[in-house]
Each structure stands twice: as structure tokens, then as C-alpha cells.
XYZ file of C-alpha atoms in Angstrom:
754
model
C 17.571 16.142 -9.714
C 21.362 16.354 -10.031
C 23.618 14.921 -7.356
C 24.782 18.282 -6.072
C 21.224 19.539 -5.609
C 20.157 16.265 -4.012
C 22.975 16.543 -1.507
C 21.887 20.082 -0.647
C 18.280 19.179 0.116
C 19.130 15.855 1.687
C 21.889 16.322 4.213
C 23.793 18.830 6.264
C 26.503 17.379 8.493
C 25.494 19.131 11.694
C 24.438 17.759 15.067
C 20.735 17.988 14.135
C 20.825 16.711 10.605
C 17.479 16.942 8.865
C 14.038 18.344 9.481
C 10.875 17.720 7.586
C 7.874 19.942 8.295
C 4.145 19.691 7.769
C 1.892 22.324 6.298
C -1.067 23.759 8.152
C 0.235 24.402 11.650
C -0.938 27.668 13.226
C 0.757 31.056 13.300
C 3.568 30.254 10.883
C 4.773 27.131 12.675
C 5.000 23.588 11.314
C 5.800 20.136 12.566
C 9.400 19.176 11.828
C 11.065 15.795 12.089
C 14.586 16.353 13.446
C 16.945 13.499 12.565
C 19.897 13.407 14.973
C 23.290 11.882 14.718
C 23.530 9.002 17.177
C 24.878 10.105 20.576
C 26.392 7.160 22.447
C 25.930 8.919 25.794
C 22.131 8.851 25.371
C 21.170 5.311 26.331
C 17.429 5.691 26.875
C 14.391 7.518 25.572
C 14.431 9.644 28.739
C 18.024 10.711 28.090
C 17.151 11.646 24.535
C 14.003 13.461 25.556
C 15.867 15.584 28.093
C 18.455 16.515 25.476
C 15.815 17.428 22.919
C 13.840 19.535 25.395
C 17.022 21.444 26.098
C 17.490 22.106 22.424
C 13.913 23.314 22.189
C 14.466 25.737 25.052
C 17.456 27.183 23.227
C 15.349 27.732 20.119
C 13.940 31.076 21.172
C 11.726 31.353 18.114
C 9.868 28.076 18.583
C 6.625 29.823 17.638
C 6.052 32.989 15.695
C 6.585 36.102 17.761
C 3.538 37.299 19.647
C 1.597 34.032 19.412
C 1.173 31.669 22.354
C 1.339 27.878 22.091
C -2.478 27.531 22.240
C -1.961 24.743 24.763
C -0.380 22.384 22.203
C 2.909 20.734 23.124
C 5.866 21.806 21.024
C 7.806 18.528 21.414
C 5.603 15.803 19.929
C 7.519 12.524 19.614
C 10.918 11.105 20.529
C 12.125 8.428 18.100
C 14.287 5.679 19.505
C 14.291 2.580 17.291
C 13.680 3.407 13.636
C 15.636 6.668 13.695
C 17.280 8.900 16.296
C 15.562 12.226 16.773
C 12.260 13.884 17.529
C 9.360 15.772 16.006
C 8.425 19.227 17.215
C 6.389 22.273 16.350
C 8.683 25.051 15.160
C 8.797 28.080 12.957
C 11.354 27.972 10.171
C 13.449 30.394 12.220
C 13.142 28.140 15.247
C 14.105 25.166 13.133
C 17.194 27.051 12.076
C 18.097 27.640 15.737
C 17.834 23.921 16.429
C 19.563 22.625 13.383
C 21.229 25.078 11.073
C 19.990 26.008 7.611
C 17.946 23.247 5.998
C 14.362 22.086 6.534
C 12.216 19.251 5.236
C 8.522 19.846 4.557
C 6.213 16.905 5.272
C 3.900 16.866 3.076
C -8.775 -16.182 0.993
C -10.477 -18.424 -0.621
C -9.633 -17.067 -4.071
C -5.979 -17.269 -3.021
C -6.282 -20.971 -2.170
C -5.834 -20.802 1.578
C -9.135 -22.562 2.262
C -8.628 -25.348 -0.277
C -8.779 -28.973 0.845
C -5.167 -29.548 -0.209
C -3.859 -26.386 1.424
C -1.063 -26.692 3.989
C -0.102 -23.147 4.904
C -2.799 -22.589 7.558
C -1.674 -25.867 9.166
C 2.085 -25.378 8.745
C 1.843 -21.803 9.973
C -0.692 -22.678 12.698
C -2.924 -20.022 11.127
C -0.333 -17.449 12.164
C -0.753 -18.070 15.887
C 1.625 -16.029 18.047
C 2.806 -13.940 15.101
C 2.079 -10.276 15.872
C 0.816 -7.999 13.099
C 1.087 -4.278 13.735
C -1.680 -2.458 11.862
C -0.891 1.236 11.371
C -4.188 2.771 10.381
C -7.337 4.490 11.706
C -7.850 2.273 14.751
C -10.152 -0.662 15.443
C -13.745 -1.507 16.410
C -12.872 -4.185 18.970
C -16.350 -5.677 19.514
C -16.442 -7.444 16.139
C -16.408 -11.275 16.118
C -13.280 -11.116 13.955
C -11.412 -10.013 17.071
C -12.720 -12.691 19.458
C -9.962 -14.437 21.435
C -11.671 -17.549 22.843
C -9.565 -20.062 20.895
C -6.244 -18.298 21.439
C -3.564 -19.084 23.976
C -1.673 -16.636 26.176
C -0.234 -13.444 24.724
C 3.328 -14.094 23.480
C 5.799 -13.431 26.290
C 7.972 -11.252 24.052
C 5.183 -8.669 23.666
C 6.176 -5.289 25.128
C 3.201 -3.176 24.116
C 0.357 -1.571 26.023
C -3.387 -1.056 25.730
C -4.015 2.676 25.892
C -7.408 3.847 27.078
C -9.327 6.819 25.716
C -12.717 7.877 24.487
C -15.007 4.813 24.243
C -12.025 2.493 24.618
C -11.005 0.728 27.811
C -8.456 -1.896 28.805
C -11.177 -4.534 28.418
C -11.276 -3.765 24.684
C -7.907 -5.459 24.378
C -7.682 -9.224 24.737
C -5.589 -12.133 23.519
C -6.401 -11.148 19.923
C -6.039 -7.362 20.121
C -3.001 -7.537 22.360
C -2.122 -3.859 22.195
C -3.549 -0.552 21.062
C -2.034 2.912 20.875
C -3.073 6.241 19.367
C -0.845 9.053 18.130
C -2.200 12.488 17.198
C 0.207 15.294 18.210
C 1.487 15.737 14.661
C -2.010 15.676 13.176
C -3.217 18.353 15.588
C -0.224 20.491 14.706
C -1.069 20.095 11.020
C -4.671 21.135 11.615
C -3.686 24.003 13.888
C -6.199 22.955 16.529
C -7.141 19.961 18.653
C -9.115 17.107 17.116
C -12.757 17.371 18.215
C -13.015 14.333 20.466
C -16.104 12.256 19.693
C -17.027 14.508 16.756
C -14.193 14.377 14.226
C -12.820 11.213 15.753
C -12.385 9.325 18.996
C -9.251 10.258 20.916
C -8.523 6.608 21.509
C -7.691 3.516 19.460
C -11.378 3.247 18.464
C -11.987 3.493 14.724
C -14.479 6.100 13.498
C -14.172 5.527 9.715
C -13.795 1.732 9.471
C -10.604 1.610 7.402
C -8.348 0.261 10.148
C -10.963 -2.219 11.379
C -11.419 -3.580 7.854
C -7.663 -3.909 7.297
C -7.057 -5.567 10.674
C -9.747 -8.186 10.109
C -8.530 -8.812 6.543
C -5.016 -9.515 7.809
C -5.837 -11.441 10.973
C -9.579 -11.748 11.584
C -10.746 -14.933 13.294
C -12.927 -17.391 11.328
C -16.552 -16.261 11.559
C -19.414 -18.304 10.114
C -22.361 -16.721 8.286
C -20.657 -13.437 7.532
C -22.723 -11.346 5.138
C -23.011 -7.728 4.041
C -25.784 -5.532 5.482
C -27.902 -6.217 2.378
C -27.269 -9.969 2.311
C -24.399 -10.124 -0.195
C -21.244 -12.251 -0.372
C -22.357 -14.562 2.420
C -20.047 -17.248 3.787
C -17.341 -17.863 6.347
C -15.080 -14.871 6.864
C -11.465 -15.283 7.875
C -8.384 -13.130 7.763
C -5.417 -14.514 5.883
C -3.695 -15.258 9.226
C -6.762 -15.930 11.421
C -4.861 -16.705 14.617
C -2.247 -13.983 14.383
C -2.286 -11.357 17.109
C -3.144 -7.740 16.315
C -1.389 -4.634 17.602
C -3.240 -1.423 16.774
C -1.482 1.883 16.046
C -3.997 4.604 15.278
C -2.258 7.377 13.359
C -4.925 8.249 10.766
C -7.577 10.732 11.862
C -10.865 12.321 10.881
C -13.412 11.420 8.207
C -10.747 11.334 5.499
C -8.233 9.296 7.486
C -5.381 11.806 7.296
C -2.116 11.289 9.119
C 0.974 13.311 9.953
C 4.320 11.936 8.843
C 5.616 12.603 12.357
C 2.839 10.456 13.875
C 3.234 7.689 11.307
C 6.982 7.441 11.941
C 6.238 7.299 15.676
C 3.745 4.486 15.062
C 6.502 2.479 13.343
C 8.883 3.313 16.183
C 6.360 2.020 18.726
C 5.603 -1.101 16.696
C 9.298 -2.014 16.610
C 9.666 -1.297 20.347
C 6.585 -3.351 21.173
C 7.807 -6.428 19.316
C 5.630 -6.882 16.222
C 6.662 -9.375 13.530
C 4.757 -7.821 10.629
C 3.696 -4.251 9.872
C 0.660 -3.692 7.678
C 0.714 -0.164 6.272
C -2.274 0.728 4.099
C -1.271 4.376 3.918
C -0.560 6.425 0.813
C 2.939 7.428 -0.188
C 4.633 9.551 -2.833
C 6.080 8.965 -6.272
C 9.150 10.458 -7.917
C 12.359 11.028 -5.952
C 11.209 8.723 -3.166
C 14.484 8.526 -1.309
C 14.619 12.286 -0.865
C 10.967 13.380 -0.816
C 9.812 10.828 1.734
C 13.072 10.385 3.533
C 12.102 10.026 7.258
C 9.468 7.379 6.514
C 11.889 5.544 4.252
C 14.498 5.412 7.025
C 11.873 4.244 9.531
C 10.751 1.435 7.234
C 14.361 0.419 6.610
C 15.116 0.183 10.309
C 11.966 -1.858 10.968
C 12.947 -4.344 8.253
C 16.523 -4.343 9.522
C 15.156 -5.701 12.794
C 13.424 -8.583 11.038
C 9.935 -7.134 10.539
C 8.110 -7.988 7.318
C 6.703 -4.699 6.037
C 3.739 -4.708 3.648
C 2.605 -1.440 1.998
C -0.145 -0.379 -0.408
C 0.872 0.665 -3.930
C -1.678 3.498 -3.960
C -4.997 4.278 -5.634
C -4.139 7.028 -8.112
C -5.028 4.985 -11.167
C -3.587 3.277 -14.178
C -1.126 5.884 -15.470
C 2.480 4.630 -15.734
C 4.865 5.743 -13.023
C 2.292 6.260 -10.270
C 3.430 3.509 -7.891
C 4.342 4.662 -4.384
C 6.473 3.080 -1.642
C 9.278 1.914 -3.933
C 12.036 1.044 -1.429
C 13.333 -2.504 -2.002
C 13.049 -3.397 1.698
C 9.238 -3.131 1.731
C 6.744 -5.328 -0.126
C 4.551 -3.103 -2.297
C 1.116 -4.526 -3.099
C -1.051 -3.880 -6.166
C -4.801 -4.555 -6.137
C -6.649 -7.065 -8.305
C -10.211 -8.250 -8.691
C -11.348 -11.695 -7.559
C -13.683 -14.348 -9.010
C -16.695 -13.062 -7.083
C -18.752 -10.146 -8.348
C -21.655 -8.194 -6.954
C -23.980 -7.474 -9.885
C -26.514 -4.649 -9.590
C -27.573 -4.429 -13.194
C -29.507 -1.849 -15.196
C -32.248 -3.003 -17.564
C -33.216 -0.510 -20.252
C -36.673 -0.181 -21.749
C -35.549 -1.962 -24.925
C -34.486 -5.032 -22.904
C -30.745 -4.316 -22.863
C -29.123 -5.391 -19.584
C -25.958 -3.563 -18.502
C -23.604 -4.665 -15.734
C -23.486 -2.475 -12.640
C -22.449 -2.725 -9.024
C -23.757 -1.477 -5.667
C -25.467 -2.937 -2.609
C -29.011 -1.848 -3.603
C -31.484 -4.511 -2.418
C -33.942 -4.136 -5.304
C -37.066 -3.390 -3.254
C -37.775 0.260 -4.057
C -38.324 0.112 -7.840
C -41.256 -2.016 -9.012
C -40.415 -1.800 -12.709
C -39.458 0.526 -15.527
C -39.416 4.277 -14.785
C -38.360 7.262 -16.910
C -34.591 7.606 -17.492
C -32.916 10.969 -18.029
C -29.343 12.233 -18.472
C -28.283 14.724 -15.815
C -26.970 17.178 -18.385
C -30.370 17.248 -20.101
C -32.128 18.549 -16.984
C -29.710 21.251 -15.883
C -31.130 24.318 -14.154
C -29.789 26.368 -17.075
C -27.457 26.099 -20.064
C -24.612 27.374 -17.889
C -24.875 24.306 -15.645
C -25.006 21.523 -18.266
C -21.455 20.307 -17.551
C -21.956 20.248 -13.782
C -25.352 18.583 -14.177
C -23.760 15.840 -16.316
C -21.738 14.981 -13.216
C -24.637 15.485 -10.747
C -22.921 18.599 -9.442
C -24.445 20.328 -6.454
C -27.374 22.642 -7.300
C -26.912 21.955 -11.028
C -29.977 19.771 -11.735
C -33.570 21.033 -11.968
C -35.382 19.053 -9.260
C -38.748 19.366 -11.026
C -37.318 17.628 -14.117
C -35.724 14.861 -12.025
C -38.953 14.101 -10.165
C -39.917 10.425 -10.433
C -37.017 9.598 -12.759
C -33.789 7.609 -12.705
C -30.985 10.085 -13.382
C -27.834 9.035 -15.238
C -24.692 10.991 -14.335
C -20.988 10.451 -14.926
C -18.144 10.446 -12.391
C -14.418 11.011 -12.579
C -11.529 11.872 -10.279
C -12.360 15.591 -10.124
C -13.826 16.951 -6.890
C -17.257 18.109 -8.103
C -19.398 17.992 -4.932
C -21.704 15.400 -6.443
C -25.134 14.986 -4.860
C -28.221 12.842 -5.275
C -30.609 14.848 -7.462
C -33.615 16.015 -5.481
C -36.811 14.291 -6.606
C -35.051 11.405 -8.379
C -36.219 7.851 -7.610
C -32.957 6.290 -8.747
C -29.382 7.157 -9.697
C -26.872 5.601 -12.080
C -23.266 6.793 -11.997
C -21.139 5.887 -15.024
C -17.359 6.011 -15.269
C -15.954 8.762 -17.475
C -12.964 6.539 -18.227
C -12.564 2.797 -17.766
C -14.700 -0.025 -16.443
C -13.725 -0.077 -12.758
C -16.635 -1.003 -10.524
C -16.882 -1.486 -6.779
C -19.664 -1.887 -4.260
C -20.886 1.336 -2.705
C -24.045 2.474 -0.936
C -26.433 5.395 -1.348
C -29.786 5.989 0.302
C -31.597 5.617 -3.044
C -31.900 2.854 -5.668
C -28.456 3.131 -7.206
C -25.740 1.416 -9.188
C -22.461 2.402 -10.806
C -21.511 1.233 -14.292
C -18.499 1.385 -16.576
C -17.854 3.868 -19.355
C -19.101 1.541 -22.114
C -22.436 0.994 -20.344
C -22.706 4.729 -19.740
C -22.254 5.468 -23.437
C -24.815 2.780 -24.317
C -27.353 4.481 -22.055
C -26.627 7.907 -23.518
C -27.237 6.508 -27.021
C -30.438 4.821 -25.876
C -31.736 8.030 -24.281
C -31.137 9.875 -27.555
C -32.815 7.171 -29.648
C -36.288 7.175 -28.109
C -38.866 9.736 -27.036
C -39.597 8.028 -23.723
C -36.500 6.233 -22.397
C -37.021 4.059 -19.320
C -34.914 1.849 -17.089
C -34.927 -0.059 -13.853
C -32.185 -1.088 -11.430
C -32.227 -4.713 -10.329
C -31.270 -5.750 -6.820
C -27.706 -6.769 -6.141
C -26.772 -10.433 -6.527
C -23.608 -12.335 -5.605
C -22.028 -13.969 -8.650
C -19.356 -16.633 -8.180
C -16.872 -18.117 -10.624
C -16.386 -14.888 -12.566
C -14.022 -15.086 -15.536
C -11.543 -13.716 -16.269
C -10.155 -13.260 -12.779
C -8.077 -11.761 -11.439
C -7.788 -8.489 -13.320
C -5.609 -5.579 -12.244
C -7.883 -3.018 -10.602
C -8.068 0.182 -12.618
C -7.344 2.355 -9.581
C -4.192 0.430 -8.622
C -0.984 2.444 -9.078
C 1.461 1.245 -11.721
C 5.171 1.106 -12.408
C 7.726 1.747 -13.658
C 9.664 3.798 -11.143
C 10.296 7.051 -12.951
C 13.389 8.598 -11.389
C 16.928 7.897 -12.659
C 18.707 4.601 -11.937
C 15.378 2.921 -11.153
C 16.358 -0.555 -12.275
C 14.093 -2.503 -9.950
C 10.497 -3.628 -10.108
C 7.545 -2.038 -8.341
C 4.898 -3.000 -7.383
C 6.187 -6.326 -6.047
C 3.045 -8.458 -5.867
C -0.707 -8.382 -6.480
C -3.568 -9.391 -4.176
C -7.375 -8.999 -4.245
C -8.449 -5.480 -3.337
C -11.901 -5.023 -4.923
C -15.107 -5.461 -2.915
C -13.416 -7.107 0.032
C -15.925 -8.017 2.760
C -14.448 -7.622 6.224
C -15.335 -6.286 9.674
C -17.246 -3.015 9.842
C -17.923 -0.456 12.535
C -20.903 0.839 14.505
C -24.106 -0.901 13.325
C -22.448 -2.718 10.402
C -20.923 -6.044 11.387
C -19.470 -6.415 7.881
C -18.620 -3.923 5.171
C -17.324 -3.836 1.612
C -14.220 -1.787 0.907
C -12.062 -1.405 -2.176
C -8.471 -0.235 -2.682
C -4.842 -1.249 -2.514
C -5.449 -0.674 1.203
C -7.512 -3.886 1.111
C -4.867 -5.810 -0.865
C -2.017 -4.843 1.463
C -3.322 -6.594 4.638
C -3.861 -9.824 2.695
C -0.134 -9.872 1.937
C 0.565 -8.869 5.565
C -1.406 -11.900 6.741
C 0.342 -14.193 4.273
C 3.647 -12.807 5.512
C 2.583 -13.740 9.050
C 1.704 -17.291 7.948
C 5.062 -17.762 6.229
C 6.828 -16.257 9.251
C 5.088 -18.789 11.499
C 5.937 -21.645 9.141
C 9.550 -20.490 8.618
C 10.483 -18.457 11.715
C 14.121 -17.950 10.653
C 13.322 -16.428 7.268
C 14.170 -12.782 6.738
C 11.654 -10.220 5.412
C 13.437 -10.442 2.042
C 13.109 -14.228 2.007
C 9.362 -13.965 2.673
C 8.981 -11.373 -0.065
C 11.024 -13.483 -2.489
C 8.925 -16.572 -1.734
C 5.765 -14.666 -2.622
C 7.184 -13.135 -5.795
C 8.832 -16.236 -7.297
C 5.721 -18.380 -6.727
C 3.167 -15.811 -7.939
C 0.880 -16.438 -10.900
C 0.751 -14.168 -13.940
C -2.212 -15.973 -15.520
C -5.914 -15.649 -14.747
C -8.534 -18.391 -14.432
C -8.894 -18.570 -18.222
C -5.212 -19.414 -18.656
C -4.298 -16.037 -20.138
C -1.995 -13.308 -18.859
C -3.749 -11.161 -16.237
C -5.506 -8.230 -17.893
C -6.156 -4.629 -16.906
C -9.680 -4.029 -15.657
C -9.850 -0.515 -17.065
C -9.119 -1.552 -20.646
C -9.157 -5.332 -20.986
C -5.613 -5.188 -22.361
C -2.930 -7.658 -21.325
C -1.171 -6.510 -18.169
C 2.534 -6.427 -17.389
C 4.810 -6.671 -14.393
C 4.408 -2.907 -13.970
C 0.703 -3.520 -13.310
C 0.607 -6.593 -11.070
C 4.194 -6.959 -9.873
C 5.456 -10.539 -10.057
C 1.811 -11.687 -10.236
C -1.084 -12.703 -8.013
C 0.211 -13.959 -4.684
C -0.241 -17.719 -4.145
C 0.164 -18.402 -0.416
C 0.439 -22.180 -0.581
C 3.172 -22.055 -3.221
C 4.965 -19.277 -1.335
C 5.238 -21.575 1.685
C 7.365 -23.971 -0.393
C 9.116 -21.800 -3.005
C 12.122 -24.072 -3.595
C 14.612 -21.211 -3.891
C 14.755 -17.721 -2.405
C 16.630 -14.535 -3.210
C 17.659 -13.431 0.276
C 18.825 -9.985 1.315
C 20.021 -8.252 4.456
C 21.331 -4.934 5.694
C 24.482 -5.023 3.562
C 22.434 -5.568 0.417
C 20.171 -2.606 1.194
C 23.107 -0.326 1.960
C 24.861 -1.407 -1.233
C 21.638 -0.463 -2.997
C 22.013 3.079 -1.621
C 25.644 3.028 -2.707
C 24.460 2.141 -6.201
C 22.199 5.203 -6.134
C 25.393 7.238 -5.527
C 24.571 8.178 -1.966
C 27.481 9.667 -0.055
C 28.797 8.169 3.196
C 27.121 11.020 5.086
C 23.773 10.344 3.419
C 24.013 6.627 4.137
C 24.525 7.460 7.824
C 20.848 8.417 7.909
C 20.115 4.733 7.399
C 23.119 3.242 9.180
C 24.555 5.584 11.861
C 27.766 3.540 12.073
C 28.368 4.043 8.372
C 28.942 1.618 5.542
C 31.894 1.028 3.240
C 30.516 1.083 -0.287
C 31.897 -1.402 -2.812
C 34.078 0.099 -5.508
C 31.470 -0.387 -8.227
C 28.075 -0.883 -6.604
C 25.262 -1.485 -9.105
C 21.507 -1.616 -8.684
C 21.577 -4.566 -11.090
C 23.498 -6.607 -8.515
C 21.115 -6.050 -5.606
C 19.772 -9.540 -4.895
C 16.157 -8.860 -5.825
C 13.840 -11.567 -7.245
C 13.302 -9.451 -10.361
C 15.545 -7.928 -13.009
C 14.946 -4.620 -14.821
C 17.393 -3.851 -17.660
C 17.515 -0.191 -18.717
C 18.579 0.757 -22.258
C 18.536 4.003 -24.241
C 17.832 4.340 -27.950
C 21.247 5.847 -28.589
C 23.158 2.988 -26.917
C 20.839 0.108 -27.851
C 22.947 -1.441 -30.639
C 25.546 -3.702 -29.082
C 24.490 -2.933 -25.515
C 23.849 -5.484 -22.784
C 22.899 -5.447 -19.095
C 24.183 -8.084 -16.693
C 22.666 -9.135 -13.366
C 24.444 -11.126 -10.657
C 22.223 -13.115 -8.299
C 22.550 -15.550 -5.394
C 19.806 -18.092 -4.721
C 19.353 -20.130 -1.545
C 17.824 -23.589 -1.576
C 15.030 -23.971 1.004
C 13.705 -27.258 -0.392
C 15.225 -30.730 -0.491
C 18.958 -30.440 0.300
C 20.156 -32.279 -2.811
C 18.466 -30.458 -5.679
C 19.288 -29.599 -9.271
C 17.628 -26.639 -10.980
C 17.679 -25.847 -14.685
C 16.990 -22.439 -16.160
C 14.158 -21.844 -18.590
C 14.029 -18.440 -20.298
C 11.101 -16.652 -21.870
C 12.904 -13.595 -23.216
C 11.307 -10.175 -23.620
C 10.363 -9.522 -27.248
C 13.235 -8.061 -29.317
C 15.780 -9.146 -26.663
C 17.952 -12.147 -25.917
C 18.638 -13.508 -22.417
C 21.566 -15.728 -21.414
C 22.056 -17.449 -18.046
C 25.365 -18.769 -16.765
C 25.399 -21.431 -15.479
C 22.180 -22.809 -16.950
C 22.076 -25.577 -14.328
C 22.757 -25.120 -10.628
C 23.250 -27.922 -8.104
C 22.609 -27.677 -4.367
C 23.599 -29.897 -1.457
C 23.407 -29.723 2.301
C 26.973 -28.424 2.282
C 26.286 -25.905 -0.506
C 22.782 -24.450 -0.029
C 23.556 -21.235 -1.965
C 24.612 -20.805 -5.567
C 25.237 -17.867 -7.896
C 24.263 -17.165 -11.465
C 24.647 -14.363 -13.990
C 21.877 -13.260 -16.322
C 22.543 -11.043 -19.340
C 19.934 -9.159 -21.374
C 20.895 -7.999 -24.881
C 18.976 -6.529 -27.830
C 18.146 -9.048 -30.531
C 20.344 -8.120 -33.477
C 18.048 -9.801 -36.015
C 14.843 -8.152 -34.763
C 15.575 -4.546 -33.704
C 13.392 -2.918 -31.093
C 10.728 -0.961 -33.010
C 10.271 2.740 -32.456
C 7.718 3.456 -29.774
C 8.427 0.308 -27.741
C 9.170 1.440 -24.171
C 9.279 -1.878 -22.309
C 9.106 -5.609 -22.952
C 8.603 -8.356 -20.398
C 9.869 -11.908 -19.921
C 10.797 -14.368 -17.172
C 13.551 -16.628 -15.954
C 12.331 -19.864 -14.395
C 14.407 -22.244 -12.317
C 12.891 -25.757 -12.385
C 13.716 -28.877 -10.399
C 10.744 -31.011 -11.457
C 8.732 -29.898 -8.422
C 9.166 -26.136 -8.165
C 9.014 -23.370 -10.740
C 10.920 -20.402 -9.313
C 9.930 -17.533 -11.584
C 11.448 -14.047 -11.696
C 10.336 -11.154 -13.918
C 12.719 -9.793 -16.547
C 11.898 -6.339 -17.909
C 13.766 -4.509 -20.650
C 13.117 -0.750 -20.621
C 14.036 1.428 -23.597
C 14.101 5.165 -22.981
C 14.661 7.980 -25.453
C 17.926 9.114 -23.873
């Protein structure tokens, strides 16, 4: 998008600056987020609300002509802390009356915390008195993970409330769940009708789908002995990464699919900041591409939360292994990729010829006594027209009489195919169409899911014998799996694809496959998989570091995690990709697998504050008016702001084929010593292939009087070994060593066609 076009869609210098609407509202109306210029005469939320109501009254076309409001409020939320403005239900014409011309459419143990030598739980007092705001689908408060018996009084600085609603009372909050709110006005506007209370969801902080409960207990669940899945798997002591941190619940995801309105999610952040949280855990999907324009209101809200000292952890997304899919790419948030861990749940398939193939589910092994006939779904279609659908167990595509008494093998992919359990089948195997990604899931039938290679092996076996048979063995917990971790195949990947994207995303990796945490209803514990499960682990680690180092900024905490992360697995090799077995890169796992204990004592940090973030926007060529969205008082951009000089703990050098010969990219960085006052660090470089890296100075000395030092790093093509055609990116590191610490930062050299 060119600068002129970006300015058009991004900003109009009027009193009501920007609106972003959501699809799906009734009768031609949508929810719009109206971003206001700061008015110094409006000192309170009540003042702002009165002003905004007046504006709404002047917008005579709030709803389409001839259609009543259906009882739904037009003014949804007033934003006070993370941006100035409100969200409201308007027609496009009504939006024009309010604002002008433009509108926006919304569219632990593996980590070492429990080791005998670990210090972080002790140094950080297990996160006690740090408040984690979990923006998600709510909470099931009765779980043992949320017991408060060993906790002291609620921190005096807490300003939040415990909202009551359906099946949720004040007694559901305690010294662990210290606050709970629910926000749904924007979601109802999107749907065009009220949420069916108690049917679609509870109109309260209570969680109906389990996602928020799982995330909250992963981040801050209390230690619970003898935790085990409903079918007896993965037994042991469960604990969140910050087991004594306090939890503040903000329910903004609704219905069986956990959908949320941007207006509600921004309000949840606004409330979290007002209430006094220290960490925000945000396992909610985002967008890719032109992030700073497409997802603008959320980006501003996140910026303003971080500006006020809140560590903000976000999920990288679950759209798979294709390059350029990573979401939430702002440098002020910590974007988390998902990895596997060294514990598997094996639910294997044994074929009639004795071949055993790895699978995964929670099947207990009691329903199948031995070998039974095995058939491919596509071979028992109701007719030749339905073979493709039957291959994927599509609804009404399989002949039930031919499935009777058999195990059916079907394939699965990312296409919505309305899969169903074949009628008459005694077992089901689902194989990946692409990749080897497996995770625990449950069906009311003997069942397992297998990778693509195992699926192909079974197809070959079925075609090689007149009477193919198989059985599915009961699930077993397997410990000490190697290699581990691997990057989960569903985890979104870098690089950032829009112009000037010279920074790394995702930032860090954490386990996100088959995480056992608190469940809902009749399940005390449940398995879940996704970057949503990795994100709260980093949120909890952020809380521990915050408790151990209360003066550290969000950027310092993020830097500590990134520069101490590990890029090798438990076999001593570079972390691989689960979907292919190939060696991974920084675009897959960020700076590496988070190591909490090392992050607590990183040696050096790359710190950043408001000025750094605003200079980052300057480097993206944002105008003073555009920057006012983030900083209402404005910001004087440096004469030559560069993304390469933003003080990030990673360096991405962008080259083009046409300018590669003789080109170089320079990065300026400032590091702060947080270890022994008198320290000397020496640089060690592992350069990206086909490139040379120089550091000046190569040795930096710190003292109590000089705790910060600068260095310059330059990346240049290797003149004796030209970059081969087809090479798009190469990866290396710069390490600063003092004999105790290894402070490691990724270096990536990107080569584009033009």
C-alpha cells in the first residue's frame, strides 16, 4: 500500500478521527470504534460519555431508516485509558454524521521451573501479588487451580470488581480470582441479536467452552497434586507458570467458537489497565499483512497498555506453517509461537501385518478386543460421486452398511467438510493430509489421529491385502520424548511480509501441544493445543520476572526471555519443524524456546520505552497526525529514524538482489547491564551463511557508574561466496559473553527479488 493511500484509509484530521466497524449487525448497521482527539476539558469517563451520547443524538441516521433499535444499546463502550473514544452501533451514514467521511471495518516442568536448582519460583515468590489479566472466554472458578487458601490479602492497588451474572456470584471471586468482568455489547451487535443466555453462553464471567479456564490455569494455576486427564493420562502435579499470581478475568470471547468483537476486546484491555493488572495474557487471533493499518484500534490499545508498564503476551496464531502468517507483530507485545514438549500421548495403530504406527488421542483402549476389518472411507462411499467426500468422512458420504463393524480410515485437512463419525463403524482413524502434527482429542468411539506418513502407509497396506485389519491401542503417556521441542506445525510463522518489516516475529517459543490444564463442567482437567496454550506460559513467566525484578519494563522482560532462549532441542540439534522434520529458523520459533530460569538472570537487556516505540512509527514513515493516534501529545520524529535502530533484541537485515553487491545494513543498539556491576562482555558472532557480520566495539565494559553501553553491528554480503539464487533468508546470532552469561540475539539476512 503506498503512503498516500495509507494516509487516506488511516487518518482524517477531524474531531472524531477514525471508526472501525464490524460486519453482521442488523438492518445495515455495524459496530464502529470512534477514536477521538483528546479533549482536555473531559476529565472523567462520565464527562466523555455525556459528550459521546450528545454526538450520537446528533447522528440522526444512527440506524437504517424504518428499523427500530431492537432493544440493543447504540453506545456500547467508552474508552478511557488505552485510547480516547467509544464504540457504537451506526449505519455508514450515521458514522458519517458523527465523524466525517472515513470508516474502519472490524473485521513447567519441561521449561525447568520445577527443577531442583531452579530459583525463579523462589526469587519471584511464585508470582505472588502480580496480577495477570486474562482476556478470553471466562473462567470455571470451582477448579482447584483457582483455590486461594495459601494466598495473602488482595493487593491494595487492585481497582477491579467481581461482576455477577448467570451462574456466577461474588463468592466465585476470591484471593486468587480477584476480579471478573464480561463484555458482550459489540458481540451482540455483530450477531444482530442478543446472546442466548445459558444456551449459547453464560452472560457472566463463567466459561462455557473451556478456553479461558485452561489459559488462566496455565498462566497462574495453583499447585495441584494428582492432576490427570479424564482417561488417566499425563498424571502428576499441575501448576501454572506463576502459581501464586492473581487472576483478573475479562470475558470477551463468546459462543461455542469463542468469537469476540474488536470493540469488546479493546474495552477489555481498557478495563484491565484501569483495574491495575501487571500482565495481560491475550490468546486471541489477530491479522497478518498491513498490521498497523488493518488492526489499528487494537494496536493502539496494546501500545497504551505497554506504555503503562504492562507486560503483554499474545499468541502468534494457528494458521499453519506457511511463511508470513504470523499475527500480532507490533514490537511492544511479546508474540509467542507454539512448540511440542518431551511428553507424548501415544494412541497407536497396529495393522494386521504387525506394523505399529504412532497416533494420538485419549482413547482408553477398552472397546476393541483385537484386530477388526480396516477400510478406507473413499472405498465405501455411497456412490462414485461421493468418493472425495467419503475420503474425508464427509457427512452422508459413507455407506453405513459397508462401515458396519469396521475401523474406517479417513483424512483431514483445514477445509470445512462437516466431518462425521461413520454410522456403524467400531473405530475411526483420521490421518493428516499434510504434515505430521498430532494432538490429543476425544471422540465417542475408539479413535486416534495419525500423521500423513502413517496415513499413506495404511492406504498402501489396505491395497496390498484382501482382508486388511487393524486395532487401536489405548493411550499411554510417554516421557523423555526426543527430539523435543519441535515447532508445532499449526504455529504461525514469520517473516513479516509488508514493506519495511525489519524486525523479528514471532519473538519466543513455548510449549503449546497437549497442554493439560483446568477444564470445565465435569472435567477437572483437559488437554488443549494451540498457540493459545503457549501464550499464557509466557504470561506467567512474565509475571515471575516482574515479581523478581519489579522495576523492569515490559521490553526488559521480553528481552530477558529472548536473549536467554534456547535454539537447540534435547538432542543438541537446532529445533526442527514438526510438520516436516526440517531444521527450523528464527521465523519459526522466534529467539528460541523460553528458558525461565535463565531469563531471570539474563546478564544484559535491550530496554525500550515510549520514545523507542514512537521512533519505530517514525521509521515506518508515519505522519505526525498518524502518530497522534498513539501519542495524543505528539512526538518529534528524529531526522532519519530507522527500524534498524529500534532497540530490539534481534536484528533483521533486508537486502534486494539488485543492490546485494557492495550493500550493508547497520544496526545501532544499547545494552543495559543487570548482572554484576563490574562486567566485561565480548562478542561472539555466528554469521548467516553467505554474509559477514562485524561488531564495534567487540568488547564492552560495564561499571556501577556506566551500566549502559552501545555497539554497532553491520551485516554485509560475503564477497567470496555470493548468495545463491533462490536463497531468501539466512540466520545467525550475536552472543555477548562474560564467562557466566551468554546473551544471544538473532541475526537474519533477508534477500528479496526487488
